[in-house]
XYZ file of C-alpha atoms in Angstrom:
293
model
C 4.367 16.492 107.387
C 1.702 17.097 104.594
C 2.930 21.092 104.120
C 6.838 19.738 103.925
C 6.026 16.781 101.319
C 4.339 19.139 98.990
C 6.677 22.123 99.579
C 9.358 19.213 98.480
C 7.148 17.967 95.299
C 6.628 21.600 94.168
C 10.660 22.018 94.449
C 11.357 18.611 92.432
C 9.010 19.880 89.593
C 10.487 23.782 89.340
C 13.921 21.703 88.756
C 12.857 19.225 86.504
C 11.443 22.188 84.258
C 14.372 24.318 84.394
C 16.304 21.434 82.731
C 16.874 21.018 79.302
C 15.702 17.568 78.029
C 18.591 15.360 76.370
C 15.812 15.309 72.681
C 15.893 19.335 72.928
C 19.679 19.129 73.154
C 20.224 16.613 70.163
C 17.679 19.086 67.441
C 19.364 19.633 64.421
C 20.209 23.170 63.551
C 19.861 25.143 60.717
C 23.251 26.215 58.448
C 22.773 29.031 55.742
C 26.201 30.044 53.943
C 27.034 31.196 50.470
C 29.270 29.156 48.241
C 31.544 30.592 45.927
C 33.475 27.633 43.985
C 36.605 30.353 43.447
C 36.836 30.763 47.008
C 35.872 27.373 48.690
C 37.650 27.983 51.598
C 35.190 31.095 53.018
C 33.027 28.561 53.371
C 34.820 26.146 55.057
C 35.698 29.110 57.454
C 31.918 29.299 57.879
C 30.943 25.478 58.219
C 34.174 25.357 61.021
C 32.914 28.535 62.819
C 29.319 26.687 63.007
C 30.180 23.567 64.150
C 32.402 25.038 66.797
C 29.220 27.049 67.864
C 26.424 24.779 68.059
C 28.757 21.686 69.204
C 31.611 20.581 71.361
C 33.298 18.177 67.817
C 36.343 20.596 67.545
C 37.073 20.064 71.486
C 37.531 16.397 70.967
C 41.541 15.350 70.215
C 40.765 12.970 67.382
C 38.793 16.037 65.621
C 41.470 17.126 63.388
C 41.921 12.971 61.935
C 38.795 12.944 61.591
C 37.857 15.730 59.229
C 41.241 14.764 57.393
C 39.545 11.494 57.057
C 36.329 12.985 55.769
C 38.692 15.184 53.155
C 40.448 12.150 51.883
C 37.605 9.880 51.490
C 35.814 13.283 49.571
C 38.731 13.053 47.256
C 39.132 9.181 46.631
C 35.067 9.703 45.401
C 36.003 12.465 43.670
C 38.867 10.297 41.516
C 37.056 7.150 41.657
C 34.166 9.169 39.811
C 36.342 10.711 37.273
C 37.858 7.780 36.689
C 34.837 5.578 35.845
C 33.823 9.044 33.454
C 36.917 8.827 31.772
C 36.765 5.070 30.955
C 33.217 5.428 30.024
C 34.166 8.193 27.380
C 37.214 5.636 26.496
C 34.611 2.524 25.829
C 32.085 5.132 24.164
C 35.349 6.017 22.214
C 36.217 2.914 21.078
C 32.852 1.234 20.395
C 32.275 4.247 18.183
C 35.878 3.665 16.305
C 35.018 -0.105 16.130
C 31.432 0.578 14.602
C 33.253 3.518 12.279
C 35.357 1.055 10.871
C 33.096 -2.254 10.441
C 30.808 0.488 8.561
C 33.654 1.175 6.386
C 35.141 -2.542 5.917
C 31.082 -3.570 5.099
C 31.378 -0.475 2.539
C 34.719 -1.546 0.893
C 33.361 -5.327 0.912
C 30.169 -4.323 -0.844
C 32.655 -1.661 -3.545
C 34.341 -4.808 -4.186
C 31.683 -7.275 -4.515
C 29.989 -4.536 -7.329
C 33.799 -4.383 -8.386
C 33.758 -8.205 -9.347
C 30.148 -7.646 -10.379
C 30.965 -5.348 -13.001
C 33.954 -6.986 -13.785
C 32.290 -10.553 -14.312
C 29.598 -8.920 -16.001
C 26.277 -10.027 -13.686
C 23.962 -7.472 -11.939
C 22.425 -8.082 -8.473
C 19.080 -8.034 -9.528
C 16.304 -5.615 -8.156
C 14.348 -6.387 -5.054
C 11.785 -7.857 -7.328
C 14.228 -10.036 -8.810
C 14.612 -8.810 -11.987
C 15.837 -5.333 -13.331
C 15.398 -1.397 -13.372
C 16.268 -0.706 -16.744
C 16.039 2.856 -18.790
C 13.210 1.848 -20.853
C 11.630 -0.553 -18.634
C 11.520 -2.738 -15.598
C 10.520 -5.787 -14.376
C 9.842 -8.601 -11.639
C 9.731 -12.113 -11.329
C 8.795 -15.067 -9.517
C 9.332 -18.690 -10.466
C 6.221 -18.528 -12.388
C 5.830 -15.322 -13.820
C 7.235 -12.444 -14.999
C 6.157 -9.167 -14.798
C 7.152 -6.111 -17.268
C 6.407 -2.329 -16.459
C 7.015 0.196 -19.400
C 6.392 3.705 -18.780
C 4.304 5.467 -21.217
C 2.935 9.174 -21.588
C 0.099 10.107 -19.267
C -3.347 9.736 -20.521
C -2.329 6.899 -23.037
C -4.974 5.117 -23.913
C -5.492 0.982 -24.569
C -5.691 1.824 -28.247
C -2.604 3.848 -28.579
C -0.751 0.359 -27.383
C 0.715 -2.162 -29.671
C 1.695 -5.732 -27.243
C 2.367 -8.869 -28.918
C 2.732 -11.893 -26.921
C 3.847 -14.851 -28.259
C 5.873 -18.071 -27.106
C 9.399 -16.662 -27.667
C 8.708 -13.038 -28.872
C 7.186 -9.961 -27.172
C 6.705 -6.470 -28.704
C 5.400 -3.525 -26.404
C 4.810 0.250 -28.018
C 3.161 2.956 -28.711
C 1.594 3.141 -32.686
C 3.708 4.950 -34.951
C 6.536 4.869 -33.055
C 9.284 2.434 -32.979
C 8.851 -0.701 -30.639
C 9.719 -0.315 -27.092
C 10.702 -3.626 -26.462
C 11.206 -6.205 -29.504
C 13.070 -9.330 -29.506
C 13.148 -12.721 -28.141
C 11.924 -14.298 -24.804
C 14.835 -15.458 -22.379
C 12.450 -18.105 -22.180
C 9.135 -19.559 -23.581
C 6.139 -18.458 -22.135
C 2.277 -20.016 -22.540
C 0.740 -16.751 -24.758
C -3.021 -17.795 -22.956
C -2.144 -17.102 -20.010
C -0.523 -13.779 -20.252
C -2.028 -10.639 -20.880
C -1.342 -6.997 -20.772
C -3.528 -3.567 -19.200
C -2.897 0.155 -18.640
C -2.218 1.261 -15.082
C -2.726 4.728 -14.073
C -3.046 5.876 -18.088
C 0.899 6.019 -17.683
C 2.185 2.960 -17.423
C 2.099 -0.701 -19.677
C 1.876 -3.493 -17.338
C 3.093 -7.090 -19.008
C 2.326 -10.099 -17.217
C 4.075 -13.498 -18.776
C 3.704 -16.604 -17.410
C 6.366 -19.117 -17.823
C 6.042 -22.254 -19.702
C 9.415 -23.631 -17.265
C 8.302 -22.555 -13.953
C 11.456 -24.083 -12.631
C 14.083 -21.780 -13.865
C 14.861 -17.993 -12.652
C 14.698 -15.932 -16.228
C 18.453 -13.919 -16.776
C 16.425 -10.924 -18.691
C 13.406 -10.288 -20.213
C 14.500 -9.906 -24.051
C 17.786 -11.777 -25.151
C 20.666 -8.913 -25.752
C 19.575 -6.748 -22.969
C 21.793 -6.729 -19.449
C 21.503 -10.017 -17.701
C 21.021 -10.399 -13.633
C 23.018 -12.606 -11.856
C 20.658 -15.464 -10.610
C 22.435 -17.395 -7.869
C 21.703 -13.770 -6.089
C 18.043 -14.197 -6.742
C 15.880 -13.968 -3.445
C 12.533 -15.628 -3.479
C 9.635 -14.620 -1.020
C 9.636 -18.011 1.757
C 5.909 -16.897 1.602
C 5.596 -17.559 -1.937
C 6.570 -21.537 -1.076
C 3.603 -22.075 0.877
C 1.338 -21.692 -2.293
C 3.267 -24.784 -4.122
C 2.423 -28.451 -3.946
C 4.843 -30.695 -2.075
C 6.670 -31.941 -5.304
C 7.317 -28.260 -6.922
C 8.204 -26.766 -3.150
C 10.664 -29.196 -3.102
C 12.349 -28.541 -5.928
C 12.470 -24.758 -5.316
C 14.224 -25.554 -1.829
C 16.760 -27.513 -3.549
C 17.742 -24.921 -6.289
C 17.400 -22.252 -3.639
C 19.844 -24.099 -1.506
C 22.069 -25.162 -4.395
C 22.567 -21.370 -5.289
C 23.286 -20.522 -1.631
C 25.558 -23.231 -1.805
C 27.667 -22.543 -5.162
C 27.641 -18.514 -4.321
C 29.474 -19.635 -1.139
C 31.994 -22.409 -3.263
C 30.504 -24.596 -1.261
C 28.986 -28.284 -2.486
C 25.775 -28.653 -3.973
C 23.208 -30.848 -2.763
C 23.750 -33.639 -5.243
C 27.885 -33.523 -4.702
C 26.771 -33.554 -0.693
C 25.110 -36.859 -1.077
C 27.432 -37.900 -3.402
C 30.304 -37.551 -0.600
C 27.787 -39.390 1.609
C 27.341 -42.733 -0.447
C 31.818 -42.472 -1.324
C 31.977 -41.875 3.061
C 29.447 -44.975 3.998
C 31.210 -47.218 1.008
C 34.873 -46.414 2.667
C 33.517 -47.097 6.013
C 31.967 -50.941 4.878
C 35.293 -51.293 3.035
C 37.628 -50.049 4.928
C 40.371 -52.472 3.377
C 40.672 -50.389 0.031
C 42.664 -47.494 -0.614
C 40.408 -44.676 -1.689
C 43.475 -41.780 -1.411
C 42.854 -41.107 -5.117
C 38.916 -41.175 -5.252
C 37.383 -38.572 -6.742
C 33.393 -37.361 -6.919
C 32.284 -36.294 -10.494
């Protein structure tokens, strides 16, 4: 009994090694093929002849629906993907067209605001608020005013000729005829301005206002005049005033903003306020012809 159950064992194992396992049947194999995108359909030829060797797929009835199926769904990708391209370049498209022409309508807005400019005779002033002028420049700040005239190089402090006084200024060279000569736009207080050489090439003029409330036009009377309600003071600058003066700078600030716009100024705002709060306490008069001044 002990020969047959071994001779039976040995049998069992032989067969169980001559069988292929199920994991050794389900191994991927290997495809190698050559694609020519002239001639797509060699290859198909190839990918059809493989699967029909290393697989039974092709024997199944519902093979020929399926690969349709995997065809049509290839395509519907294949549209779906040119269609979201194509849109894209459309949005790309028209953002671009949009920006072109807000670049252009910001262009003809800012020909026509120099256009009324020109034609009303102010100047948008410099980013210093002042004016680049051919025989000098200069600056400005509530307080100050600062005047730059260009000189030969290697002028020297003695070759200069700068008279400050409460309404006049004169800047040149000696012998020559004065640079700048005429009256102030507005007075200035003559101790505490002076004058230097910078880089042996250039006069630097510093005034300081005697109003320090007002936004100077020009330097000299006669010469072109900026337009102040386009003035743009440094917020910064604000810090370094006392309560009282910052104040006052908001308001005119905010009165300018206000008038360049046609809008109301401070004043004719709370003006409208007091007429609004009387005409609500009284609401039995007739105020259809009031009128602010």
């Amino acid at each position: 009994m002990a020969i047959i159950s071994d001779y039976l064992e040995d049998e069992q194992s032989n067969e169980t090694r001559s069988e292929p396992s199920s994991s050794s049947q389900s191994q991927p194999s290997l495809f190698s093929a050559n694609f020519d995108p002239s001639n797509p359909l060699d290859f198909l030829h190839e990918v059809f002849d493989f699967v029909a060797q290393t697989s039974d797929f092709l024997e199944k009835e519902s093979a020929e629906k399926e690969i349709v199926s995997v065809v049509r769904a290839a395509k519907a990708k294949k549209a779906k993907s040119a269609a979201e391209a194509k849109a894209a370049a459309e949005k790309k498209l028209k953002e671009e067209k949009a920006a072109a022409a807000e670049k252009k309508k910001k262009e003809a807005e800012a020909k026509e605001e120099k256009k009324k400019d020109q034609e009303s005779g102010s100047i948008v002033p410099n980013k210093g608020n002042g004016l680049d002028l051919e025989k000098y420049s200069w600056t400005q700040t509530l307080q100050e005013v600062n005047v730059s005239v260009a000189v030969p190089t290697g002028t020297k402090s003695r070759f200069v000729i700068c008279e400050i006084k409460k309404n006049h200024l004169k800047v040149g060279l000696k012998g020559q005829p004065p640079i700048i000569d005429g009256e102030l736009y507005g007075s200035v207080k003559p101790d505490d301005c002076y004058w230097s050489i910078e880089d042996q090439n250039t006069i630097s003029v510093l005034l300081t206002k005697h109003n320090q409330m007002e936004w100077w036009k020009c330097v000299v009377k006669g010469d072109p005049e900026i337009d102040t309600q386009k003035v743009e003071p440094e917020n910064s600058k604000l810090t370094d005033l006392d309560a009282e003066t910052r104040q006052t700078v908001e308001k005119m600030m905010f009165d300018q903003r206000q008038k360049s716009m046609g809008l109301p100024t401070s004043d004719e705002l709370q003006k409208q306020e007091i007429l609004k709060k009387f005409m609500n306490e009284h609401p039995e008069m007739d105020f259809s012809r009031a009128k602010i001044s």
